[in-house]
C-alpha atoms as an extended CHARMM CRD file, in Angstrom:
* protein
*
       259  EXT
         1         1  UNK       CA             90.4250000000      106.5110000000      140.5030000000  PROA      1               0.0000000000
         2         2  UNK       CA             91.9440000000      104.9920000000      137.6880000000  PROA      2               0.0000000000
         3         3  UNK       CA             95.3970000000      105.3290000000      136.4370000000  PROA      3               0.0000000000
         4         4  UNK       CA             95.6800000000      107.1650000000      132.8470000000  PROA      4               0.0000000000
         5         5  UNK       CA             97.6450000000      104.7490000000      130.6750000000  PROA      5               0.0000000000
         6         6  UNK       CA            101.2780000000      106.7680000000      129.8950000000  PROA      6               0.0000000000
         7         7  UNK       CA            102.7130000000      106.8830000000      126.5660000000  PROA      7               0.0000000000
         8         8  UNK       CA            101.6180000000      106.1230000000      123.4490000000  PROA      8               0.0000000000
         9         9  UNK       CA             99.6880000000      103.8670000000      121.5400000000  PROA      9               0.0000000000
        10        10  UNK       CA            102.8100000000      101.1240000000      119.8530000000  PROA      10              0.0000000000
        11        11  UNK       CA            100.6090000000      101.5870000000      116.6400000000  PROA      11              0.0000000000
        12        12  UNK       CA            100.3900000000      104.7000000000      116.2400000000  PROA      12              0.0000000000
        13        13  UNK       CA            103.9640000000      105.2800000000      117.5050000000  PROA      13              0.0000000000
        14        14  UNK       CA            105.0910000000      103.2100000000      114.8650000000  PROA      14              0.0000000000
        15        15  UNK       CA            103.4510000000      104.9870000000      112.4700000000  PROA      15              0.0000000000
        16        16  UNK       CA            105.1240000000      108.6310000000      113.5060000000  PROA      16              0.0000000000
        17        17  UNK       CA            108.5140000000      106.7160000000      113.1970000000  PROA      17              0.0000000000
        18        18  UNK       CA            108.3190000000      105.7860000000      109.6060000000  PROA      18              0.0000000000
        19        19  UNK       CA            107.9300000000      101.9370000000      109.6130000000  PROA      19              0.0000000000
        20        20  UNK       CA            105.0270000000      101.5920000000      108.2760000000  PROA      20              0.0000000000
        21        21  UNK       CA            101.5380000000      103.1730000000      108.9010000000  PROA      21              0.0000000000
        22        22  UNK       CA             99.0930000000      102.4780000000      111.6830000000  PROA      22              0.0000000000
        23        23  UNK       CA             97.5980000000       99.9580000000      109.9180000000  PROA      23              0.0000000000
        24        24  UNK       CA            100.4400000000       98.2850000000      108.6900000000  PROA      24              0.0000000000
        25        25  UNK       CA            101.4920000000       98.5090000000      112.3950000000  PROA      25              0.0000000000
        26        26  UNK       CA             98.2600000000       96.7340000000      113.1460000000  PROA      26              0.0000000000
        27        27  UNK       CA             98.9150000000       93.9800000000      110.8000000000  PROA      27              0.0000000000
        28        28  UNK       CA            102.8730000000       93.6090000000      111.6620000000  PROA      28              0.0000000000
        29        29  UNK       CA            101.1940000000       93.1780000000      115.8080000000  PROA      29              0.0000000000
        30        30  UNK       CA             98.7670000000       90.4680000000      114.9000000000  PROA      30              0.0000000000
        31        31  UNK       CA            101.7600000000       88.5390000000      113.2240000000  PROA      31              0.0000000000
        32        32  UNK       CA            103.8690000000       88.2430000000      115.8420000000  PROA      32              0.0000000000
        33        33  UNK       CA            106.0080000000       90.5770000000      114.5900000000  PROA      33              0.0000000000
        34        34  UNK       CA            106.5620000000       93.4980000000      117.0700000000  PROA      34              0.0000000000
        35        35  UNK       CA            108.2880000000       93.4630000000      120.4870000000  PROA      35              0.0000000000
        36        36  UNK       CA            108.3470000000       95.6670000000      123.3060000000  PROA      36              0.0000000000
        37        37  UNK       CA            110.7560000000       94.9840000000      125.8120000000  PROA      37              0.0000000000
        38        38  UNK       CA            111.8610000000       91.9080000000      124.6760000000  PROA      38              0.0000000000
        39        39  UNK       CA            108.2310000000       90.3350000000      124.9970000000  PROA      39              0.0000000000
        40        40  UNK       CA            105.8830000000       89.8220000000      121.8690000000  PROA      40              0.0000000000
        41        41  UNK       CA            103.0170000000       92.8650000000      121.5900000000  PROA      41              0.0000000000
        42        42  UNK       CA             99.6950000000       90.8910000000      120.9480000000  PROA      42              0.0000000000
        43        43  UNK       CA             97.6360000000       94.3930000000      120.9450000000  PROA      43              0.0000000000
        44        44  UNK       CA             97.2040000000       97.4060000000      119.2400000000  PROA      44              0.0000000000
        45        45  UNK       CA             96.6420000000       99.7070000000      122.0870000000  PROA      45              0.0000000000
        46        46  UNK       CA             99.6090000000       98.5650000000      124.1920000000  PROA      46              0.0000000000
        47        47  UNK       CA            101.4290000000      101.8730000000      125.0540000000  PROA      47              0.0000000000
        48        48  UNK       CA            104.9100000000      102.7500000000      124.6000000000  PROA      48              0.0000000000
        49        49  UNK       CA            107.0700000000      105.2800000000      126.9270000000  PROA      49              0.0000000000
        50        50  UNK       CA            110.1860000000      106.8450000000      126.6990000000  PROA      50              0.0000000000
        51        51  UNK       CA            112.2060000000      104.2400000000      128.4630000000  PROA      51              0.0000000000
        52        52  UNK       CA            110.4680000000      101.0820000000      126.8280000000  PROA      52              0.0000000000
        53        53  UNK       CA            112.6060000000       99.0100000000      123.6250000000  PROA      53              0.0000000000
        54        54  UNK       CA            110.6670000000       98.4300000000      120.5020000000  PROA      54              0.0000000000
        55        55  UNK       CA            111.4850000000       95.6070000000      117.9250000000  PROA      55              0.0000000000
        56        56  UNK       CA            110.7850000000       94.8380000000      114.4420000000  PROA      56              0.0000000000
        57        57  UNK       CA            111.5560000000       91.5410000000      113.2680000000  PROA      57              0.0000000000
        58        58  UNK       CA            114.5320000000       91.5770000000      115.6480000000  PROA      58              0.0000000000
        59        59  UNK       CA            115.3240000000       95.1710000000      115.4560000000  PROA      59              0.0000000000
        60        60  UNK       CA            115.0390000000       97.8270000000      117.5720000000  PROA      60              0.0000000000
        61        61  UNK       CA            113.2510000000      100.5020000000      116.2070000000  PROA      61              0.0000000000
        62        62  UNK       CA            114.4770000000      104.7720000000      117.5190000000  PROA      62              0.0000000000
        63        63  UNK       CA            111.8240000000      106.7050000000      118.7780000000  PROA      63              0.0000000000
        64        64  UNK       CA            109.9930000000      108.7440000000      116.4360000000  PROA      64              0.0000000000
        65        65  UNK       CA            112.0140000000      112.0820000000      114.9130000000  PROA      65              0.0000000000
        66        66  UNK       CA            109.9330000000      115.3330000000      114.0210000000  PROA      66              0.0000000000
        67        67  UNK       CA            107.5010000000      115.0300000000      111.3420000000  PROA      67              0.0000000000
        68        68  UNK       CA            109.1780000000      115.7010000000      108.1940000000  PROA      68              0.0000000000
        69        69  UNK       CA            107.4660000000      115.8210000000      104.0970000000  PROA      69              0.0000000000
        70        70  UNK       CA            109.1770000000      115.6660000000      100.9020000000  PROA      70              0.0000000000
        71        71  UNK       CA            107.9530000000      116.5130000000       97.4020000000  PROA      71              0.0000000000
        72        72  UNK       CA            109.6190000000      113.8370000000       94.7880000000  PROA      72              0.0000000000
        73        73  UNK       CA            109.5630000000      112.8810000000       91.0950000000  PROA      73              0.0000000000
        74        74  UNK       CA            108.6720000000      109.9560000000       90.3850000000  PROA      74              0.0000000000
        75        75  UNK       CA            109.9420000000      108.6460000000       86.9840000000  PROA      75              0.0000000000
        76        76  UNK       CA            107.9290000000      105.6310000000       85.5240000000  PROA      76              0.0000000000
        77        77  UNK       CA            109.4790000000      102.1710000000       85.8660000000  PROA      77              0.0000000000
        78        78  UNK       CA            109.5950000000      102.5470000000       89.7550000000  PROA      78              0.0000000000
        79        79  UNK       CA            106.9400000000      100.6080000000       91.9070000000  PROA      79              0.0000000000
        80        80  UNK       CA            105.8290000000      102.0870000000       95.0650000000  PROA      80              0.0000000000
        81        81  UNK       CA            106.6850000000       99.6400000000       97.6290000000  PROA      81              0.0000000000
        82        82  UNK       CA            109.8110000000       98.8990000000       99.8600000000  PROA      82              0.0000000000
        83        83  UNK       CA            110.2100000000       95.2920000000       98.4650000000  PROA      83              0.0000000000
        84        84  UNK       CA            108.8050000000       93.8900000000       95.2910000000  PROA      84              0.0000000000
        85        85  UNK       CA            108.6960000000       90.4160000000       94.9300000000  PROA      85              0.0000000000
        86        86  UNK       CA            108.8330000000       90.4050000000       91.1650000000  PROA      86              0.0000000000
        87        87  UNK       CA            112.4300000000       91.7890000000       91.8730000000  PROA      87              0.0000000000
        88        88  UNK       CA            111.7860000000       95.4510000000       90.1880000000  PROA      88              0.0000000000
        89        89  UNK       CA            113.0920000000       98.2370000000       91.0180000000  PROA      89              0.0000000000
        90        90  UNK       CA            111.2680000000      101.1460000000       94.0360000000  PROA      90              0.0000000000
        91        91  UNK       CA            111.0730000000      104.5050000000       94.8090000000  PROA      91              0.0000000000
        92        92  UNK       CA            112.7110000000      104.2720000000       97.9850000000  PROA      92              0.0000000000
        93        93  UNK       CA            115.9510000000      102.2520000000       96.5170000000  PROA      93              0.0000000000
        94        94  UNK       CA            116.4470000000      105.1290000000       94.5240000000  PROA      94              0.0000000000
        95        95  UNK       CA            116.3600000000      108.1670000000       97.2730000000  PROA      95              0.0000000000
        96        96  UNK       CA            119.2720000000      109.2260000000       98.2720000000  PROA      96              0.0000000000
        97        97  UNK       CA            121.6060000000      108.2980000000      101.2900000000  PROA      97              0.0000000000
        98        98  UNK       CA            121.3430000000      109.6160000000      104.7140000000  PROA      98              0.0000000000
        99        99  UNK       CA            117.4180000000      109.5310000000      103.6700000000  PROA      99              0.0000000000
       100       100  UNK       CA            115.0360000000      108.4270000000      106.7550000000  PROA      100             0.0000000000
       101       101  UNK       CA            113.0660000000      105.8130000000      106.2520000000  PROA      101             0.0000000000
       102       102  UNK       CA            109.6350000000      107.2400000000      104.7710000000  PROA      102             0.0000000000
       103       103  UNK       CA            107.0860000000      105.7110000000      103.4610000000  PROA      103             0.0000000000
       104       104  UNK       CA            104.7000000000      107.3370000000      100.7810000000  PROA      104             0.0000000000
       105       105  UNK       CA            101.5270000000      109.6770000000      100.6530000000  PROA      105             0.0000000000
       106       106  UNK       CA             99.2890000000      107.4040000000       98.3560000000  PROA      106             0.0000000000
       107       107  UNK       CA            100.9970000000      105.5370000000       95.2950000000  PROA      107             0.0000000000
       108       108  UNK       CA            102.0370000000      105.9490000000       91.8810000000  PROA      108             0.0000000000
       109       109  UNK       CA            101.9270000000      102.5510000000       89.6560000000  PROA      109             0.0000000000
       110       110  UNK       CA            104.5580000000      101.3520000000       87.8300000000  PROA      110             0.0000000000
       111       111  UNK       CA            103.8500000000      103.4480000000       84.4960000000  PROA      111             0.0000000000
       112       112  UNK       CA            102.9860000000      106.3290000000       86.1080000000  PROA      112             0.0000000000
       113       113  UNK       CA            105.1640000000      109.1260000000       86.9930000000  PROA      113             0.0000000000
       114       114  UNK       CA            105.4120000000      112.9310000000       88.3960000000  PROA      114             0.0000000000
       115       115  UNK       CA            104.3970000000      114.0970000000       92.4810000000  PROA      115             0.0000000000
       116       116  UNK       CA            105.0630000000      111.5930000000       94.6140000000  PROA      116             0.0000000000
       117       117  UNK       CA            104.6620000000      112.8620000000       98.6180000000  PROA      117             0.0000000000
       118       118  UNK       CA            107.2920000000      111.1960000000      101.0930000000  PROA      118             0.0000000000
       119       119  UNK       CA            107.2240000000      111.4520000000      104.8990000000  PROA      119             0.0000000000
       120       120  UNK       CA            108.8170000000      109.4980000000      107.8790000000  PROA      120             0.0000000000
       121       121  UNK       CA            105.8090000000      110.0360000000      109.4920000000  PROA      121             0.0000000000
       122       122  UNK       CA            103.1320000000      107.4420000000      109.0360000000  PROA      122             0.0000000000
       123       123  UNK       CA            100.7570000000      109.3280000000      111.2020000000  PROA      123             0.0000000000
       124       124  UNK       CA            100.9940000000      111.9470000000      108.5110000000  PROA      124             0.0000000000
       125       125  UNK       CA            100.4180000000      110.0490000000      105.9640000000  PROA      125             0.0000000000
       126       126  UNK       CA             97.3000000000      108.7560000000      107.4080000000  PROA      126             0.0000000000
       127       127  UNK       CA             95.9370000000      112.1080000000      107.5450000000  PROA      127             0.0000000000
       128       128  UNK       CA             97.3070000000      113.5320000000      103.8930000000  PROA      128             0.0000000000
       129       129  UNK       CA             95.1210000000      110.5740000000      102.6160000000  PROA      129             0.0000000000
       130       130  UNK       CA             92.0650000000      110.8580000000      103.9310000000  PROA      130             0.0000000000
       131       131  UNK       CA             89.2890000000      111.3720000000      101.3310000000  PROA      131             0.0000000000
       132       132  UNK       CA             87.8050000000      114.0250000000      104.2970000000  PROA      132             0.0000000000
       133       133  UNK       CA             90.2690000000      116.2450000000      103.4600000000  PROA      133             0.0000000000
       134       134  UNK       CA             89.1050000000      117.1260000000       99.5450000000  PROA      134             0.0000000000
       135       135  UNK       CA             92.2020000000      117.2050000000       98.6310000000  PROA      135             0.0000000000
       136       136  UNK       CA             92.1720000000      117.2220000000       94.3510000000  PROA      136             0.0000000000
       137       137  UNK       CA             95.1340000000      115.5700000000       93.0580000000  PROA      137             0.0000000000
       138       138  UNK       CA             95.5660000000      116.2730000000       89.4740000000  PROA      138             0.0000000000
       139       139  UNK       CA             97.5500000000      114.7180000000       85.9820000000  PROA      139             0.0000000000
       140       140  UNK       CA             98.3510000000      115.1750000000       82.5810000000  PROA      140             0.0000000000
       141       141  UNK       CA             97.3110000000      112.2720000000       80.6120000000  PROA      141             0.0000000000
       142       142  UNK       CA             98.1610000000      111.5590000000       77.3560000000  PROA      142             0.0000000000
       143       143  UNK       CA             95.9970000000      109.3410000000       75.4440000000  PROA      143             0.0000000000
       144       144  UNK       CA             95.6320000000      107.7830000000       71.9710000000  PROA      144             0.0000000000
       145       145  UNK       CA             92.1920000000      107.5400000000       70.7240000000  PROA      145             0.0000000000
       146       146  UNK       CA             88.8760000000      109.4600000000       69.6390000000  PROA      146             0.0000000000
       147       147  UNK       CA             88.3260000000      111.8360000000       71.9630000000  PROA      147             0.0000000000
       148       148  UNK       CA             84.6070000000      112.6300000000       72.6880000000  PROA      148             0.0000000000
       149       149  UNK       CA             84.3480000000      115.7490000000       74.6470000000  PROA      149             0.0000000000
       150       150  UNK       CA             81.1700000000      115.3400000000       75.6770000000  PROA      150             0.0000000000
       151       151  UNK       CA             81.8500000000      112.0720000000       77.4800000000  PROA      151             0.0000000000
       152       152  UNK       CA             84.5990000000      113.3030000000       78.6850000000  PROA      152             0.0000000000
       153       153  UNK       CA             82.3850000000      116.2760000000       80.3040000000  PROA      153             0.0000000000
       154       154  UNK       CA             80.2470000000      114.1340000000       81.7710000000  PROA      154             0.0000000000
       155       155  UNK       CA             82.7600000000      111.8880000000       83.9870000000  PROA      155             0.0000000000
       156       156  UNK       CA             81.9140000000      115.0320000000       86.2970000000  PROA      156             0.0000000000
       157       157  UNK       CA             78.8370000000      113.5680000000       87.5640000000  PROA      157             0.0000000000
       158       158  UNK       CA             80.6050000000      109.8810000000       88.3170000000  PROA      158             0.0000000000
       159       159  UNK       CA             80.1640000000      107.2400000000       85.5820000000  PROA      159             0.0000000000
       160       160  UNK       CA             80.2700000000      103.4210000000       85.7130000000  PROA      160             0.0000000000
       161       161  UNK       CA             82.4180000000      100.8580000000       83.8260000000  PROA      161             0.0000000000
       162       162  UNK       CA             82.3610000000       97.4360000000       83.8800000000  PROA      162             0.0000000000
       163       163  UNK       CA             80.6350000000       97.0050000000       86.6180000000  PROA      163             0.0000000000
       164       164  UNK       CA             82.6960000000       99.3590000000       88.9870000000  PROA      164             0.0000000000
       165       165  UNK       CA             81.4160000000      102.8600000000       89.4640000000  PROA      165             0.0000000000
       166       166  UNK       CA             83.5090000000      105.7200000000       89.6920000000  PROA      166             0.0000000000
       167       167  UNK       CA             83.2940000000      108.9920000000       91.7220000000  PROA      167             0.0000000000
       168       168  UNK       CA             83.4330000000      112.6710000000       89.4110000000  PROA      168             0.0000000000
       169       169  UNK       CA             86.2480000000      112.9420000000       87.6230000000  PROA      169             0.0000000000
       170       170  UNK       CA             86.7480000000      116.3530000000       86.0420000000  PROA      170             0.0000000000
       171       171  UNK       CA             88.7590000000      116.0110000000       82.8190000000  PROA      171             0.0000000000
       172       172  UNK       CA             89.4260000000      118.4430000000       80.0130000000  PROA      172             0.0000000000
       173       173  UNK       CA             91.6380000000      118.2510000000       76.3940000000  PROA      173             0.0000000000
       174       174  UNK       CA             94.3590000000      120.1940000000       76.3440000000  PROA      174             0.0000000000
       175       175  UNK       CA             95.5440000000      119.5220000000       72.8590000000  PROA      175             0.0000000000
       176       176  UNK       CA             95.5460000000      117.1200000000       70.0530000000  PROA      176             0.0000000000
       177       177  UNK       CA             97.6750000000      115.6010000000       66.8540000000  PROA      177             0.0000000000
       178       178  UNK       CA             96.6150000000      113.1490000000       65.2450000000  PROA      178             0.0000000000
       179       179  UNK       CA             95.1350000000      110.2840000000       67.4830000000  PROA      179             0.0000000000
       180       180  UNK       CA             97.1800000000      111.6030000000       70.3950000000  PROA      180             0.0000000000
       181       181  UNK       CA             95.8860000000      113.9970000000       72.9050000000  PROA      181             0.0000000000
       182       182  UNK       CA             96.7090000000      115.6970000000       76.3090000000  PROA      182             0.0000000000
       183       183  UNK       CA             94.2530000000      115.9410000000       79.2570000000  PROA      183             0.0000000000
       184       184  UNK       CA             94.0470000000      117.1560000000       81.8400000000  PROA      184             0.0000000000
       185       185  UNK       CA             92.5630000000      115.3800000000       84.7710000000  PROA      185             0.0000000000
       186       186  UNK       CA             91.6280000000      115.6060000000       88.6400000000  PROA      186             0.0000000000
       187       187  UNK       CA             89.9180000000      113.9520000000       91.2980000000  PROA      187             0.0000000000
       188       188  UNK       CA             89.7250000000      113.5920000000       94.8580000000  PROA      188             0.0000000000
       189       189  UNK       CA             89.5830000000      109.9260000000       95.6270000000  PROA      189             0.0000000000
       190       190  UNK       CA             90.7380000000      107.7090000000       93.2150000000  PROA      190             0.0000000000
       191       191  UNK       CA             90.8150000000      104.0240000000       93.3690000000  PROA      191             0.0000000000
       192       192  UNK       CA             93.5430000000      101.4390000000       92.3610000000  PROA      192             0.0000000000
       193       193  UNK       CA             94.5020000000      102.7290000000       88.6870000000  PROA      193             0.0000000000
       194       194  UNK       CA             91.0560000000      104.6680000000       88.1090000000  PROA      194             0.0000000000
       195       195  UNK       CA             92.3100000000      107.0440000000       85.6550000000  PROA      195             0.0000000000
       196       196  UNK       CA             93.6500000000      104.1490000000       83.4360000000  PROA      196             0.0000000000
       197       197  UNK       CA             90.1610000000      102.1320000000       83.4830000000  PROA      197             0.0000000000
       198       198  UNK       CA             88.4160000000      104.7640000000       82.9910000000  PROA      198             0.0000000000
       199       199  UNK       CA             89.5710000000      105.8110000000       79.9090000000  PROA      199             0.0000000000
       200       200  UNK       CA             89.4790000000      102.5850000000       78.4660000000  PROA      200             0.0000000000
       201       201  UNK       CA             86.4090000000      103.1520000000       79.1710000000  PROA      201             0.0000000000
       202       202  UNK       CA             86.4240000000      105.9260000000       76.7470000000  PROA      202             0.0000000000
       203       203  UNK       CA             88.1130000000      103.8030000000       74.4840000000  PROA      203             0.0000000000
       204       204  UNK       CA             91.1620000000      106.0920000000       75.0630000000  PROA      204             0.0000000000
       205       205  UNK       CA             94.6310000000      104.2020000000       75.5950000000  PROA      205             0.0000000000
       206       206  UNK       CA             97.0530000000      105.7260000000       78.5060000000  PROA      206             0.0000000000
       207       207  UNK       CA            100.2070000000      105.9150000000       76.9230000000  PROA      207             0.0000000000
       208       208  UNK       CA            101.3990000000      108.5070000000       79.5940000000  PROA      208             0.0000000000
       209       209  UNK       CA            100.2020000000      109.4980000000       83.2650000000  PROA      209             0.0000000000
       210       210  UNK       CA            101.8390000000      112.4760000000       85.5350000000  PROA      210             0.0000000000
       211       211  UNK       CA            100.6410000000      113.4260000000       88.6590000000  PROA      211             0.0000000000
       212       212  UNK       CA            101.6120000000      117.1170000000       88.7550000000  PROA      212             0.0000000000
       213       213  UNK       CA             99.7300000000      117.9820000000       92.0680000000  PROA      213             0.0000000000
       214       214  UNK       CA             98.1390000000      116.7620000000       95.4750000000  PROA      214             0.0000000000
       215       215  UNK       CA             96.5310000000      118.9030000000       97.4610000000  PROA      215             0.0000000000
       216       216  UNK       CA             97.9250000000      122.0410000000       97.5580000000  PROA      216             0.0000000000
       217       217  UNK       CA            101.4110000000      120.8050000000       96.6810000000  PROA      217             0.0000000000
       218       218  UNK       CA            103.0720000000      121.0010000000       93.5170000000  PROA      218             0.0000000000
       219       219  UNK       CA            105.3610000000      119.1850000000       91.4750000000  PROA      219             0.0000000000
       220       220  UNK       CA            106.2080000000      122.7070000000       90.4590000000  PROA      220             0.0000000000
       221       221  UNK       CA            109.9810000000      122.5420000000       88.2440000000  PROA      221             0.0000000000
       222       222  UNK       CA            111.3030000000      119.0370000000       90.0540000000  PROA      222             0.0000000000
       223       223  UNK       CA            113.0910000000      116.9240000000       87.4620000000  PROA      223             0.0000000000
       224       224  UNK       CA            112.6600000000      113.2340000000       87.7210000000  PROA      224             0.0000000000
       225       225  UNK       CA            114.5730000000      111.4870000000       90.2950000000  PROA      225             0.0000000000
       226       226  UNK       CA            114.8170000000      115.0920000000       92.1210000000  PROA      226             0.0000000000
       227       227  UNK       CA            113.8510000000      115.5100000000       96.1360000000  PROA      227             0.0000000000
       228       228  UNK       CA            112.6010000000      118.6070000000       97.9630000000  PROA      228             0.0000000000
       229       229  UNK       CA            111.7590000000      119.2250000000      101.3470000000  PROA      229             0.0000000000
       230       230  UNK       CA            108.9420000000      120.8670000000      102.1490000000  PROA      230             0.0000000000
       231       231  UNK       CA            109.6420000000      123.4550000000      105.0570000000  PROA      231             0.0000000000
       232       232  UNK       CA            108.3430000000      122.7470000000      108.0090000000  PROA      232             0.0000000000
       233       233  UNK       CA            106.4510000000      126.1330000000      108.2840000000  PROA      233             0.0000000000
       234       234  UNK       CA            104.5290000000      125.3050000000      104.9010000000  PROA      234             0.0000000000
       235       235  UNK       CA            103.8880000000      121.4960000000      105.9630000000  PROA      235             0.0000000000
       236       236  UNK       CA            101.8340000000      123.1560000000      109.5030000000  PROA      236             0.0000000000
       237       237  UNK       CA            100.1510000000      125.7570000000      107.2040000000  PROA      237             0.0000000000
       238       238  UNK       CA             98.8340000000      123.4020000000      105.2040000000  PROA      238             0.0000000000
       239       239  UNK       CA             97.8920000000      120.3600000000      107.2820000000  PROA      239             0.0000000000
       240       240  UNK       CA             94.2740000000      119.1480000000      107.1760000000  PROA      240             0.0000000000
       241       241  UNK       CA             92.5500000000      119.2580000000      110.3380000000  PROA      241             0.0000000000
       242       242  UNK       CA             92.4880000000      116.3780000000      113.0020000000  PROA      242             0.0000000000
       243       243  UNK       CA             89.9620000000      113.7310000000      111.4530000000  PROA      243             0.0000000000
       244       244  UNK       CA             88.8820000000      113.0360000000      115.2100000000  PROA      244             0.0000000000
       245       245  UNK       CA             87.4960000000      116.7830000000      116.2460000000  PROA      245             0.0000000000
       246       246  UNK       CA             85.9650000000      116.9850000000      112.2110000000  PROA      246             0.0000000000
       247       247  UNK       CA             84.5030000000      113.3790000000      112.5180000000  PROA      247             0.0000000000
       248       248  UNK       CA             83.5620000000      114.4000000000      116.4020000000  PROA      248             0.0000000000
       249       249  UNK       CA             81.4980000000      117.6510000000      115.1570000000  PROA      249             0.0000000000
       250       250  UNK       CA             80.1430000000      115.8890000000      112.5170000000  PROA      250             0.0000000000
       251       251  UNK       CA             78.3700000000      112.9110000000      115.0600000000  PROA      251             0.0000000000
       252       252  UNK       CA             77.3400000000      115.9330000000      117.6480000000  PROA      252             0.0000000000
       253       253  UNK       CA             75.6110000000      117.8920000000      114.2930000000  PROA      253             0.0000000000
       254       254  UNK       CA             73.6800000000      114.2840000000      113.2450000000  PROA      254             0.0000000000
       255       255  UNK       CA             72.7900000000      113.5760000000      116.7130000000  PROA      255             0.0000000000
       256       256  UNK       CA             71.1790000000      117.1070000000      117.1380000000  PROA      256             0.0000000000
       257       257  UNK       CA             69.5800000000      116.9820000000      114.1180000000  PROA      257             0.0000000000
       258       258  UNK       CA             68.0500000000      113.5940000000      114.8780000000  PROA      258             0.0000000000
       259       259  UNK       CA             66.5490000000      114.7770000000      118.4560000000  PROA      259             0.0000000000
């Protein structure tokens, strides 16, 4: 009989201790990167015990502590990213000390500002981004322009610009002066700067994007800069189910309904 493997997988053990996500983990492996016991990790699925030493680029790395979740505001000029290389300034140089490391629940661009999710956790993170989950994350958007709403309406049924098409996007107006206006806008999967393009798509300029929820959590009264933990009772309550037993169900369902 064959001996279960113990431990954990290094990836995904990575990922619960904040250093980057599983995939990230992935990556860091395959460049030579990660070390377990003093001798280079050249897989993925190499596990990880109690006992064993991990390194990262020549440092050893403390087992993973529980799962934690913080709510933050974002103000704009901040890029989502540990280390830029055009030398601006991050999120996570601005947290305050005695902060874990975390790592971030999607991303906010440069310009953009307001709910930002933290966690040390990139396990977590994984799951809280997974387009499975439904999850509508929604903004106030202030743009200058016309606004038509009738196109505006019909971003609900997905919509196409230049070239790149879109998933629905529900957006309504709010209010308007002048050739400014307020919307409000929400999706649940958005690609890299979506809400931007599409509006110049709409001939409508961006002047101001805030994220004011994802998921079921709120930037609520946070002023920018400010940091709140969510409880830990609140972060089980609202956790997504595992991917693996939805994803499971979902094969056994298809594979019934093909026989």
């Amino acid at each position: 009989m064959t001996q279960e493997p113990r431990g954990e997988r290094i990836a995904k053990w990575l990922g619960r201790t904040g250093v980057a996500s599983r995939r990230d983990a992935e990556r860091m492996i395959e460049e030579g990167r990660v070390k377990l016991n003093g001798q280079s990790v050249d897989h993925p699925a190499t596990f990880v015990t109690e006992q064993d030493v991990v390194q990262v680029d020549g440092k050893a790395v403390s087992a993973p502590e529980r799962t934690r979740l913080w709510r933050y505001h974002k103000p704009d000029g901040l890029v989502t990213t540990h280390k830029d290389p055009e030398g601006r300034p991050t999120v996570f140089a601005s947290l305050p000390p005695g902060m874990p490391r975390v790592i971030s629940v999607g991303r906010l661009d440069l310009n953009s500002e307001g709910l930002l999710l933290l966690t040390n956790d990139g396990e977590l993170a994984r799951r809280l981004e997974l387009p499975t989950n439904g999850w509508i994350r929604r903004y106030r958007v202030r743009v200058f322009g016309v606004v038509d709403e009738a196109r505006l309406a019909a971003l609900a049924h997905g919509s196409v610009f230049e070239g790149v098409r879109y998933g629905p996007i529900e957006a309504g107006l709010d209010s308007r002066k002048g050739d400014n206006a307020w919307l409000t806008v929400s999706l649940r999967e958005g690609k890299n700067r979506e809400i931007r393009k599409v509006m110049a798509g709409l001939n409508l300029h961006v002047s101001r994007l805030i994220r004011t929820s994802y998921g079921p959590f709120q930037l609520g009264t946070l002023q920018r800069r400010e940091l709140e933990e969510v409880p830990g009772k609140i972060l089980r309550e609202q956790m997504p189910k595992a991917p693996e037993k939805a994803s499971a169900n979902a094969s056994s369902a298809k594979g019934r309904r093909a026989s």
